[in-house]
Amino acid sequence: MRIAHSPAQLERQPRAVAIGTFDGVHRGHRSVVQAAIDSGLAPTVITFDPHPRIAMGNHVELISTLERRLELLADAGADATLVATFTTELMALEPEVFAERYLRAIGAEAVAAGADFRFGSRRRGDLELLERLGFEVLEVEPVPGVSSSAIRSSLHAGDVVAAAAMLGRPFELDGVVVAGHQRGGTLGYPTANLALEAYLACPQYGIYAGAALGHRAAVSIGTNPHYGGTERRIEPYLLDFAGDLYGKRLVVEVWQRLRDEAVFTTEEELVAQIGRDVDATRAVARPVPPG
């Protein structure tokens, strides 16, 4: 997939443009991209970074990094994605001006979006305006019960299975492996210490089963209360894996919540529980997307 950061970086050709923020690229977002694909025109995505609500000073926990969003849009079938930098200047553009600079300039003939899509100054632009401007409008019905906010709510409750049903795939933790306390190695279960950007959504603290790099993973999310920790740590233990992950990006699928964090009377009890968590991780099934 070609990635552009300004309309000038994309040649003008007949395109169907799926437009939106696409945080998480969930099932609803994929249906918008699919509408562009089904048009027969070159399927192109316009997405925004930073998230418009963040740019306006609001706090939003993002479901995916921009890097992962672009990977998922490519997986969904987009030929090209234009990442529009969301600034106050962009927000202030009259909708007709936005349509000329970002749609007409790249050859857009059709635009796919949900019925509630709004753009331009005072959010005055909508699908009806695009139609009046001569674009074919591909209005996409929302997928019932699926939204980025509902996914965040499920993550806060630790219900990663419900989040996966809305995403159409397991929720992912996406970060860089950094040095930790290295306690896991002394206990016989060496973990990677995954650093997540502060703006990213994270499931409720607890122990989870998941996978990374083709290996199942038992994932601890929390403060390590047994050792009196106070800072959040995300520590996946990759089963049957040997290798150095320090400094590398790691994407961890989170499949199912196993239990709460706990404080144990002895380290032997902790090690025994980790063993049970590993056994449970081997038995958990990857969430299957609906349909």
PDB file of C-alpha atoms in Angstrom:
ATOM      1  CA  MET A   1       0.000   0.000   0.000  1.00  0.00           C
ATOM      2  CA  ARG A   2       1.256   3.467  -0.846  1.00  0.00           C
ATOM      3  CA  ILE A   3       1.332   5.947   2.046  1.00  0.00           C
ATOM      4  CA  ALA A   4       1.153   9.690   1.365  1.00  0.00           C
ATOM      5  CA  HIS A   5       1.192  12.669   3.692  1.00  0.00           C
ATOM      6  CA  SER A   6      -0.149  15.270   1.273  1.00  0.00           C
ATOM      7  CA  PRO A   7      -2.478  15.104  -1.746  1.00  0.00           C
ATOM      8  CA  ALA A   8       0.430  16.109  -3.995  1.00  0.00           C
ATOM      9  CA  GLN A   9       2.109  12.777  -3.221  1.00  0.00           C
ATOM     10  CA  LEU A  10      -0.720  10.831  -4.890  1.00  0.00           C
ATOM     11  CA  GLU A  11      -1.180  10.879  -8.647  1.00  0.00           C
ATOM     12  CA  ARG A  12      -4.597  11.935  -9.861  1.00  0.00           C
ATOM     13  CA  GLN A  13      -6.567   8.872 -10.982  1.00  0.00           C
ATOM     14  CA  PRO A  14     -10.157   7.626 -10.634  1.00  0.00           C
ATOM     15  CA  ARG A  15     -10.490   6.768  -6.947  1.00  0.00           C
ATOM     16  CA  ALA A  16     -13.085   5.726  -4.432  1.00  0.00           C
ATOM     17  CA  VAL A  17     -12.068   7.294  -1.128  1.00  0.00           C
ATOM     18  CA  ALA A  18     -12.942   5.853   2.266  1.00  0.00           C
ATOM     19  CA  ILE A  19     -12.633   8.712   4.709  1.00  0.00           C
ATOM     20  CA  GLY A  20     -12.513   8.757   8.504  1.00  0.00           C
ATOM     21  CA  THR A  21     -10.236   8.455  11.522  1.00  0.00           C
ATOM     22  CA  PHE A  22     -10.371   4.627  11.517  1.00  0.00           C
ATOM     23  CA  ASP A  23      -8.994   4.219  15.044  1.00  0.00           C
ATOM     24  CA  GLY A  24      -8.604   0.482  15.564  1.00  0.00           C
ATOM     25  CA  VAL A  25      -9.790  -0.348  12.015  1.00  0.00           C
ATOM     26  CA  HIS A  26     -12.717  -2.265  13.490  1.00  0.00           C
ATOM     27  CA  ARG A  27     -15.460  -4.108  11.576  1.00  0.00           C
ATOM     28  CA  GLY A  28     -17.354  -0.897  10.877  1.00  0.00           C
ATOM     29  CA  HIS A  29     -14.255   0.758   9.457  1.00  0.00           C
ATOM     30  CA  ARG A  30     -13.508  -2.253   7.297  1.00  0.00           C
ATOM     31  CA  SER A  31     -17.004  -2.087   5.823  1.00  0.00           C
ATOM     32  CA  VAL A  32     -16.281   1.506   4.724  1.00  0.00           C
ATOM     33  CA  VAL A  33     -13.034   0.413   3.058  1.00  0.00           C
ATOM     34  CA  GLN A  34     -14.847  -2.515   1.457  1.00  0.00           C
ATOM     35  CA  ALA A  35     -17.411  -0.145  -0.059  1.00  0.00           C
ATOM     36  CA  ALA A  36     -14.561   1.718  -1.756  1.00  0.00           C
ATOM     37  CA  ILE A  37     -13.117  -1.572  -3.015  1.00  0.00           C
ATOM     38  CA  ASP A  38     -16.492  -2.737  -4.333  1.00  0.00           C
ATOM     39  CA  SER A  39     -16.868   0.443  -6.414  1.00  0.00           C
ATOM     40  CA  GLY A  40     -14.248  -0.813  -8.871  1.00  0.00           C
ATOM     41  CA  LEU A  41     -12.266   2.420  -8.575  1.00  0.00           C
ATOM     42  CA  ALA A  42      -8.829   2.574  -6.963  1.00  0.00           C
ATOM     43  CA  PRO A  43      -9.610   2.064  -3.242  1.00  0.00           C
ATOM     44  CA  THR A  44      -7.985   4.895  -1.318  1.00  0.00           C
ATOM     45  CA  VAL A  45      -8.209   5.911   2.336  1.00  0.00           C
ATOM     46  CA  ILE A  46      -7.965   9.363   3.861  1.00  0.00           C
ATOM     47  CA  THR A  47      -7.299   9.204   7.585  1.00  0.00           C
ATOM     48  CA  PHE A  48      -6.273  11.819  10.136  1.00  0.00           C
ATOM     49  CA  ASP A  49      -3.372  12.121  12.538  1.00  0.00           C
ATOM     50  CA  PRO A  50      -3.465  13.159  15.287  1.00  0.00           C
ATOM     51  CA  HIS A  51      -6.994  12.044  16.166  1.00  0.00           C
ATOM     52  CA  PRO A  52      -9.260  15.097  15.647  1.00  0.00           C
ATOM     53  CA  ARG A  53     -10.518  15.006  19.225  1.00  0.00           C
ATOM     54  CA  ILE A  54      -6.954  14.898  20.552  1.00  0.00           C
ATOM     55  CA  ALA A  55      -6.014  17.807  18.287  1.00  0.00           C
ATOM     56  CA  MET A  56      -8.863  19.773  19.863  1.00  0.00           C
ATOM     57  CA  GLY A  57      -7.482  19.158  23.339  1.00  0.00           C
ATOM     58  CA  ASN A  58      -9.580  16.183  24.424  1.00  0.00           C
ATOM     59  CA  HIS A  59      -8.266  13.000  26.027  1.00  0.00           C
ATOM     60  CA  VAL A  60      -8.759   9.942  23.830  1.00  0.00           C
ATOM     61  CA  GLU A  61      -7.262   6.486  24.364  1.00  0.00           C
ATOM     62  CA  LEU A  62      -6.409   5.229  20.906  1.00  0.00           C
ATOM     63  CA  ILE A  63      -6.968   1.569  20.069  1.00  0.00           C
ATOM     64  CA  SER A  64      -4.025   1.377  17.688  1.00  0.00           C
ATOM     65  CA  THR A  65      -0.876   3.265  16.802  1.00  0.00           C
ATOM     66  CA  LEU A  66      -0.730   5.065  13.474  1.00  0.00           C
ATOM     67  CA  GLU A  67       1.792   2.473  12.249  1.00  0.00           C
ATOM     68  CA  ARG A  68      -0.585  -0.374  13.085  1.00  0.00           C
ATOM     69  CA  ARG A  69      -3.580   1.506  11.651  1.00  0.00           C
ATOM     70  CA  LEU A  70      -1.795   1.789   8.318  1.00  0.00           C
ATOM     71  CA  GLU A  71      -0.886  -1.910   8.375  1.00  0.00           C
ATOM     72  CA  LEU A  72      -4.499  -2.836   9.070  1.00  0.00           C
ATOM     73  CA  LEU A  73      -5.811  -0.554   6.316  1.00  0.00           C
ATOM     74  CA  ALA A  74      -3.434  -2.274   3.897  1.00  0.00           C
ATOM     75  CA  ASP A  75      -4.716  -5.652   5.108  1.00  0.00           C
ATOM     76  CA  ALA A  76      -8.268  -4.409   4.499  1.00  0.00           C
ATOM     77  CA  GLY A  77      -7.422  -3.854   0.832  1.00  0.00           C
ATOM     78  CA  ALA A  78      -6.604  -0.152   0.468  1.00  0.00           C
ATOM     79  CA  ASP A  79      -4.297   0.646  -2.458  1.00  0.00           C
ATOM     80  CA  ALA A  80      -3.182   3.938  -0.950  1.00  0.00           C
ATOM     81  CA  THR A  81      -3.683   5.894   2.265  1.00  0.00           C
ATOM     82  CA  LEU A  82      -3.370   9.637   2.623  1.00  0.00           C
ATOM     83  CA  VAL A  83      -2.540  10.607   6.217  1.00  0.00           C
ATOM     84  CA  ALA A  84      -3.876  14.135   6.607  1.00  0.00           C
ATOM     85  CA  THR A  85      -2.261  16.034   9.472  1.00  0.00           C
ATOM     86  CA  PHE A  86      -5.156  17.300  11.557  1.00  0.00           C
ATOM     87  CA  THR A  87      -4.434  20.892  12.496  1.00  0.00           C
ATOM     88  CA  THR A  88      -6.527  23.921  13.389  1.00  0.00           C
ATOM     89  CA  GLU A  89      -5.952  25.094   9.816  1.00  0.00           C
ATOM     90  CA  LEU A  90      -7.360  21.874   8.393  1.00  0.00           C
ATOM     91  CA  MET A  91     -10.284  22.015  10.802  1.00  0.00           C
ATOM     92  CA  ALA A  92     -11.043  25.582   9.685  1.00  0.00           C
ATOM     93  CA  LEU A  93     -11.171  24.746   5.964  1.00  0.00           C
ATOM     94  CA  GLU A  94     -14.552  25.283   4.391  1.00  0.00           C
ATOM     95  CA  PRO A  95     -15.922  21.866   3.348  1.00  0.00           C
ATOM     96  CA  GLU A  96     -15.906  22.842  -0.324  1.00  0.00           C
ATOM     97  CA  VAL A  97     -12.220  23.751  -0.057  1.00  0.00           C
ATOM     98  CA  PHE A  98     -11.407  20.470   1.705  1.00  0.00           C
ATOM     99  CA  ALA A  99     -13.223  18.564  -1.043  1.00  0.00           C
ATOM    100  CA  GLU A 100     -11.176  20.290  -3.743  1.00  0.00           C
ATOM    101  CA  ARG A 101      -7.790  19.961  -1.996  1.00  0.00           C
ATOM    102  CA  TYR A 102      -8.102  16.442  -0.619  1.00  0.00           C
ATOM    103  CA  LEU A 103     -10.616  14.681  -2.850  1.00  0.00           C
ATOM    104  CA  ARG A 104     -10.789  16.253  -6.295  1.00  0.00           C
ATOM    105  CA  ALA A 105      -7.010  16.784  -6.328  1.00  0.00           C
ATOM    106  CA  ILE A 106      -6.316  13.036  -6.151  1.00  0.00           C
ATOM    107  CA  GLY A 107      -9.035  12.092  -8.634  1.00  0.00           C
ATOM    108  CA  ALA A 108     -11.753  10.980  -6.211  1.00  0.00           C
ATOM    109  CA  GLU A 109     -14.981  10.142  -8.008  1.00  0.00           C
ATOM    110  CA  ALA A 110     -16.729   8.361  -5.131  1.00  0.00           C
ATOM    111  CA  VAL A 111     -16.581   8.801  -1.357  1.00  0.00           C
ATOM    112  CA  ALA A 112     -17.412   6.058   1.158  1.00  0.00           C
ATOM    113  CA  ALA A 113     -18.323   7.037   4.717  1.00  0.00           C
ATOM    114  CA  GLY A 114     -20.890   6.531   7.420  1.00  0.00           C
ATOM    115  CA  ALA A 115     -24.064   8.635   7.431  1.00  0.00           C
ATOM    116  CA  ASP A 116     -22.813  10.677  10.398  1.00  0.00           C
ATOM    117  CA  PHE A 117     -19.548  11.708   8.715  1.00  0.00           C
ATOM    118  CA  ARG A 118     -18.872  15.428   9.033  1.00  0.00           C
ATOM    119  CA  PHE A 119     -15.947  17.537   7.861  1.00  0.00           C
ATOM    120  CA  GLY A 120     -14.754  21.068   7.389  1.00  0.00           C
ATOM    121  CA  SER A 121     -15.355  24.274   9.276  1.00  0.00           C
ATOM    122  CA  ARG A 122     -18.096  23.972  11.912  1.00  0.00           C
ATOM    123  CA  ARG A 123     -18.552  20.369  10.723  1.00  0.00           C
ATOM    124  CA  ARG A 124     -20.746  21.782   7.967  1.00  0.00           C
ATOM    125  CA  GLY A 125     -19.679  19.228   5.366  1.00  0.00           C
ATOM    126  CA  ASP A 126     -21.655  16.000   5.044  1.00  0.00           C
ATOM    127  CA  LEU A 127     -22.490  13.335   2.479  1.00  0.00           C
ATOM    128  CA  GLU A 128     -25.267  15.450   0.991  1.00  0.00           C
ATOM    129  CA  LEU A 129     -22.821  18.269   0.304  1.00  0.00           C
ATOM    130  CA  LEU A 130     -20.379  15.851  -1.337  1.00  0.00           C
ATOM    131  CA  GLU A 131     -23.196  14.671  -3.593  1.00  0.00           C
ATOM    132  CA  ARG A 132     -24.010  18.251  -4.557  1.00  0.00           C
ATOM    133  CA  LEU A 133     -20.340  18.758  -5.389  1.00  0.00           C
ATOM    134  CA  GLY A 134     -20.539  15.917  -7.898  1.00  0.00           C
ATOM    135  CA  PHE A 135     -19.075  13.000  -5.999  1.00  0.00           C
ATOM    136  CA  GLU A 136     -20.786   9.629  -5.961  1.00  0.00           C
ATOM    137  CA  VAL A 137     -21.653   8.959  -2.331  1.00  0.00           C
ATOM    138  CA  LEU A 138     -21.248   5.438  -0.970  1.00  0.00           C
ATOM    139  CA  GLU A 139     -23.134   5.627   2.316  1.00  0.00           C
ATOM    140  CA  VAL A 140     -22.169   2.754   4.602  1.00  0.00           C
ATOM    141  CA  GLU A 141     -24.511   1.466   7.276  1.00  0.00           C
ATOM    142  CA  PRO A 142     -22.941   1.110  10.724  1.00  0.00           C
ATOM    143  CA  VAL A 143     -22.268  -2.375  12.053  1.00  0.00           C
ATOM    144  CA  PRO A 144     -24.705  -2.750  14.984  1.00  0.00           C
ATOM    145  CA  GLY A 145     -23.033  -2.457  18.364  1.00  0.00           C
ATOM    146  CA  VAL A 146     -19.586  -1.728  16.933  1.00  0.00           C
ATOM    147  CA  SER A 147     -17.776   1.505  17.755  1.00  0.00           C
ATOM    148  CA  SER A 148     -14.364   2.625  18.977  1.00  0.00           C
ATOM    149  CA  SER A 149     -15.912   3.885  22.229  1.00  0.00           C
ATOM    150  CA  ALA A 150     -17.605   0.518  22.858  1.00  0.00           C
ATOM    151  CA  ILE A 151     -14.287  -1.250  22.266  1.00  0.00           C
ATOM    152  CA  ARG A 152     -12.588   1.022  24.806  1.00  0.00           C
ATOM    153  CA  SER A 153     -15.328   0.291  27.332  1.00  0.00           C
ATOM    154  CA  SER A 154     -14.849  -3.447  26.872  1.00  0.00           C
ATOM    155  CA  LEU A 155     -11.096  -3.090  27.355  1.00  0.00           C
ATOM    156  CA  HIS A 156     -11.591  -1.099  30.563  1.00  0.00           C
ATOM    157  CA  ALA A 157     -13.774  -3.963  31.832  1.00  0.00           C
ATOM    158  CA  GLY A 158     -11.174  -6.558  30.837  1.00  0.00           C
ATOM    159  CA  ASP A 159     -13.560  -8.094  28.298  1.00  0.00           C
ATOM    160  CA  VAL A 160     -11.082  -8.612  25.479  1.00  0.00           C
ATOM    161  CA  VAL A 161     -13.335 -11.253  23.910  1.00  0.00           C
ATOM    162  CA  ALA A 162     -16.070  -8.650  23.374  1.00  0.00           C
ATOM    163  CA  ALA A 163     -13.462  -6.219  22.038  1.00  0.00           C
ATOM    164  CA  ALA A 164     -12.278  -8.856  19.554  1.00  0.00           C
ATOM    165  CA  ALA A 165     -15.846  -9.424  18.347  1.00  0.00           C
ATOM    166  CA  MET A 166     -16.115  -5.719  17.488  1.00  0.00           C
ATOM    167  CA  LEU A 167     -12.624  -5.431  16.034  1.00  0.00           C
ATOM    168  CA  GLY A 168     -12.946  -8.558  13.931  1.00  0.00           C
ATOM    169  CA  ARG A 169      -9.630  -9.749  15.376  1.00  0.00           C
ATOM    170  CA  PRO A 170      -8.010  -9.873  18.826  1.00  0.00           C
ATOM    171  CA  PHE A 171      -7.102  -6.600  20.511  1.00  0.00           C
ATOM    172  CA  GLU A 172      -3.369  -5.908  20.290  1.00  0.00           C
ATOM    173  CA  LEU A 173      -0.749  -4.376  22.544  1.00  0.00           C
ATOM    174  CA  ASP A 174       1.778  -2.646  20.282  1.00  0.00           C
ATOM    175  CA  GLY A 175       5.006  -1.303  21.755  1.00  0.00           C
ATOM    176  CA  VAL A 176       8.754  -1.586  22.109  1.00  0.00           C
ATOM    177  CA  VAL A 177      10.513  -4.061  24.394  1.00  0.00           C
ATOM    178  CA  VAL A 178      12.589  -2.269  27.027  1.00  0.00           C
ATOM    179  CA  ALA A 179      14.665  -3.372  30.006  1.00  0.00           C
ATOM    180  CA  GLY A 180      12.696  -4.392  33.091  1.00  0.00           C
ATOM    181  CA  HIS A 181      13.447  -5.792  36.538  1.00  0.00           C
ATOM    182  CA  GLN A 182      14.230  -9.215  34.986  1.00  0.00           C
ATOM    183  CA  ARG A 183      12.475 -11.038  37.808  1.00  0.00           C
ATOM    184  CA  GLY A 184      10.723 -13.363  35.370  1.00  0.00           C
ATOM    185  CA  GLY A 185      13.992 -14.944  34.302  1.00  0.00           C
ATOM    186  CA  THR A 186      14.935 -15.779  37.878  1.00  0.00           C
ATOM    187  CA  LEU A 187      11.526 -17.423  38.327  1.00  0.00           C
ATOM    188  CA  GLY A 188      11.910 -19.528  35.188  1.00  0.00           C
ATOM    189  CA  TYR A 189       9.546 -17.432  33.083  1.00  0.00           C
ATOM    190  CA  PRO A 190      11.509 -14.666  31.303  1.00  0.00           C
ATOM    191  CA  THR A 191       9.165 -11.902  30.182  1.00  0.00           C
ATOM    192  CA  ALA A 192       9.486  -9.027  27.759  1.00  0.00           C
ATOM    193  CA  ASN A 193       8.814  -5.611  29.290  1.00  0.00           C
ATOM    194  CA  LEU A 194       6.595  -3.877  26.733  1.00  0.00           C
ATOM    195  CA  ALA A 195       6.530  -0.075  26.723  1.00  0.00           C
ATOM    196  CA  LEU A 196       3.264   1.345  25.387  1.00  0.00           C
ATOM    197  CA  GLU A 197       2.788   4.968  24.403  1.00  0.00           C
ATOM    198  CA  ALA A 198       0.726   6.789  27.039  1.00  0.00           C
ATOM    199  CA  TYR A 199      -2.098   7.610  24.599  1.00  0.00           C
ATOM    200  CA  LEU A 200      -2.896   3.955  23.833  1.00  0.00           C
ATOM    201  CA  ALA A 201      -5.820   2.013  25.309  1.00  0.00           C
ATOM    202  CA  CYS A 202      -4.927  -0.852  27.628  1.00  0.00           C
ATOM    203  CA  PRO A 203      -7.094  -3.621  29.120  1.00  0.00           C
ATOM    204  CA  GLN A 204      -8.025  -3.713  32.790  1.00  0.00           C
ATOM    205  CA  TYR A 205      -5.168  -4.924  34.957  1.00  0.00           C
ATOM    206  CA  GLY A 206      -4.882  -8.676  35.215  1.00  0.00           C
ATOM    207  CA  ILE A 207      -3.349 -11.769  33.664  1.00  0.00           C
ATOM    208  CA  TYR A 208      -4.258 -12.586  30.060  1.00  0.00           C
ATOM    209  CA  ALA A 209      -3.666 -15.261  27.469  1.00  0.00           C
ATOM    210  CA  GLY A 210      -2.599 -14.194  24.004  1.00  0.00           C
ATOM    211  CA  ALA A 211       0.071 -14.586  21.358  1.00  0.00           C
ATOM    212  CA  ALA A 212       3.031 -12.847  19.733  1.00  0.00           C
ATOM    213  CA  LEU A 213       5.520 -13.795  17.014  1.00  0.00           C
ATOM    214  CA  GLY A 214       3.681 -17.054  16.400  1.00  0.00           C
ATOM    215  CA  HIS A 215       3.969 -18.124  20.048  1.00  0.00           C
ATOM    216  CA  ARG A 216       1.297 -18.171  22.710  1.00  0.00           C
ATOM    217  CA  ALA A 217       1.906 -15.618  25.425  1.00  0.00           C
ATOM    218  CA  ALA A 218       0.877 -15.282  29.062  1.00  0.00           C
ATOM    219  CA  VAL A 219       0.587 -11.528  29.611  1.00  0.00           C
ATOM    220  CA  SER A 220       0.714  -9.686  32.915  1.00  0.00           C
ATOM    221  CA  ILE A 221      -0.778  -6.167  32.843  1.00  0.00           C
ATOM    222  CA  GLY A 222      -0.562  -4.191  36.067  1.00  0.00           C
ATOM    223  CA  THR A 223       1.734  -3.105  38.855  1.00  0.00           C
ATOM    224  CA  ASN A 224       3.230  -6.419  40.060  1.00  0.00           C
ATOM    225  CA  PRO A 225       1.542  -6.103  43.484  1.00  0.00           C
ATOM    226  CA  HIS A 226       3.413  -9.135  44.833  1.00  0.00           C
ATOM    227  CA  TYR A 227       6.563  -6.999  44.669  1.00  0.00           C
ATOM    228  CA  GLY A 228       4.892  -3.785  45.794  1.00  0.00           C
ATOM    229  CA  GLY A 229       5.016  -2.143  42.394  1.00  0.00           C
ATOM    230  CA  THR A 230       3.207   1.101  41.621  1.00  0.00           C
ATOM    231  CA  GLU A 231       3.918   1.718  37.920  1.00  0.00           C
ATOM    232  CA  ARG A 232       2.010  -0.066  35.166  1.00  0.00           C
ATOM    233  CA  ARG A 233       3.961  -2.835  33.505  1.00  0.00           C
ATOM    234  CA  ILE A 234       3.027  -4.985  30.530  1.00  0.00           C
ATOM    235  CA  GLU A 235       4.992  -8.227  30.582  1.00  0.00           C
ATOM    236  CA  PRO A 236       4.308 -10.968  28.042  1.00  0.00           C
ATOM    237  CA  TYR A 237       5.951 -14.356  28.522  1.00  0.00           C
ATOM    238  CA  LEU A 238       6.238 -16.004  25.113  1.00  0.00           C
ATOM    239  CA  LEU A 239       5.872 -19.753  25.475  1.00  0.00           C
ATOM    240  CA  ASP A 240       8.569 -21.898  23.857  1.00  0.00           C
ATOM    241  CA  PHE A 241      10.426 -18.821  22.604  1.00  0.00           C
ATOM    242  CA  ALA A 242      14.132 -18.091  22.772  1.00  0.00           C
ATOM    243  CA  GLY A 243      15.600 -14.849  21.489  1.00  0.00           C
ATOM    244  CA  ASP A 244      16.543 -11.266  22.250  1.00  0.00           C
ATOM    245  CA  LEU A 245      13.661  -8.806  21.858  1.00  0.00           C
ATOM    246  CA  TYR A 246      15.205  -5.732  23.479  1.00  0.00           C
ATOM    247  CA  GLY A 247      14.646  -2.585  21.434  1.00  0.00           C
ATOM    248  CA  LYS A 248      12.306  -4.320  19.000  1.00  0.00           C
ATOM    249  CA  ARG A 249       8.680  -3.570  18.250  1.00  0.00           C
ATOM    250  CA  LEU A 250       6.367  -6.294  19.528  1.00  0.00           C
ATOM    251  CA  VAL A 251       2.671  -6.686  18.717  1.00  0.00           C
ATOM    252  CA  VAL A 252       0.894  -8.926  21.239  1.00  0.00           C
ATOM    253  CA  GLU A 253      -2.600 -10.279  20.619  1.00  0.00           C
ATOM    254  CA  VAL A 254      -4.713 -10.441  23.782  1.00  0.00           C
ATOM    255  CA  TRP A 255      -7.182 -13.332  23.654  1.00  0.00           C
ATOM    256  CA  GLN A 256      -8.755 -13.853  27.064  1.00  0.00           C
ATOM    257  CA  ARG A 257      -8.554 -12.583  30.649  1.00  0.00           C
ATOM    258  CA  LEU A 258      -7.438 -15.330  33.030  1.00  0.00           C
ATOM    259  CA  ARG A 259      -7.491 -13.714  36.467  1.00  0.00           C
ATOM    260  CA  ASP A 260      -6.850 -10.643  38.614  1.00  0.00           C
ATOM    261  CA  GLU A 261      -3.409  -9.646  39.799  1.00  0.00           C
ATOM    262  CA  ALA A 262      -2.619 -11.077  43.229  1.00  0.00           C
ATOM    263  CA  VAL A 263      -0.199 -10.966  46.130  1.00  0.00           C
ATOM    264  CA  PHE A 264       1.161 -14.357  47.189  1.00  0.00           C
ATOM    265  CA  THR A 265       2.427 -15.506  50.568  1.00  0.00           C
ATOM    266  CA  THR A 266       5.632 -16.916  49.100  1.00  0.00           C
ATOM    267  CA  GLU A 267       7.543 -16.787  45.848  1.00  0.00           C
ATOM    268  CA  GLU A 268       6.932 -20.526  45.480  1.00  0.00           C
ATOM    269  CA  GLU A 269       3.180 -19.853  45.403  1.00  0.00           C
ATOM    270  CA  LEU A 270       3.739 -17.172  42.758  1.00  0.00           C
ATOM    271  CA  VAL A 271       5.764 -19.562  40.581  1.00  0.00           C
ATOM    272  CA  ALA A 272       3.093 -22.260  40.934  1.00  0.00           C
ATOM    273  CA  GLN A 273       0.404 -19.794  39.842  1.00  0.00           C
ATOM    274  CA  ILE A 274       2.466 -18.671  36.855  1.00  0.00           C
ATOM    275  CA  GLY A 275       2.712 -22.335  35.865  1.00  0.00           C
ATOM    276  CA  ARG A 276      -1.086 -22.599  35.997  1.00  0.00           C
ATOM    277  CA  ASP A 277      -1.376 -19.413  33.933  1.00  0.00           C
ATOM    278  CA  VAL A 278       0.933 -20.902  31.308  1.00  0.00           C
ATOM    279  CA  ASP A 279      -1.135 -24.101  31.192  1.00  0.00           C
ATOM    280  CA  ALA A 280      -4.303 -22.034  30.811  1.00  0.00           C
ATOM    281  CA  THR A 281      -2.679 -20.008  28.025  1.00  0.00           C
ATOM    282  CA  ARG A 282      -1.916 -23.204  26.111  1.00  0.00           C
ATOM    283  CA  ALA A 283      -5.593 -24.176  26.317  1.00  0.00           C
ATOM    284  CA  VAL A 284      -7.212 -20.857  25.327  1.00  0.00           C
ATOM    285  CA  ALA A 285      -8.636 -20.529  21.830  1.00  0.00           C
ATOM    286  CA  ARG A 286      -7.986 -17.443  19.699  1.00  0.00           C
ATOM    287  CA  PRO A 287     -11.196 -15.379  19.386  1.00  0.00           C
ATOM    288  CA  VAL A 288     -12.929 -16.090  16.090  1.00  0.00           C
ATOM    289  CA  PRO A 289     -14.289 -13.007  14.270  1.00  0.00           C
ATOM    290  CA  PRO A 290     -18.068 -12.967  13.732  1.00  0.00           C
ATOM    291  CA  GLY A 291     -19.348 -14.097  10.356  1.00  0.00           C
TER     292      GLY A 291
END
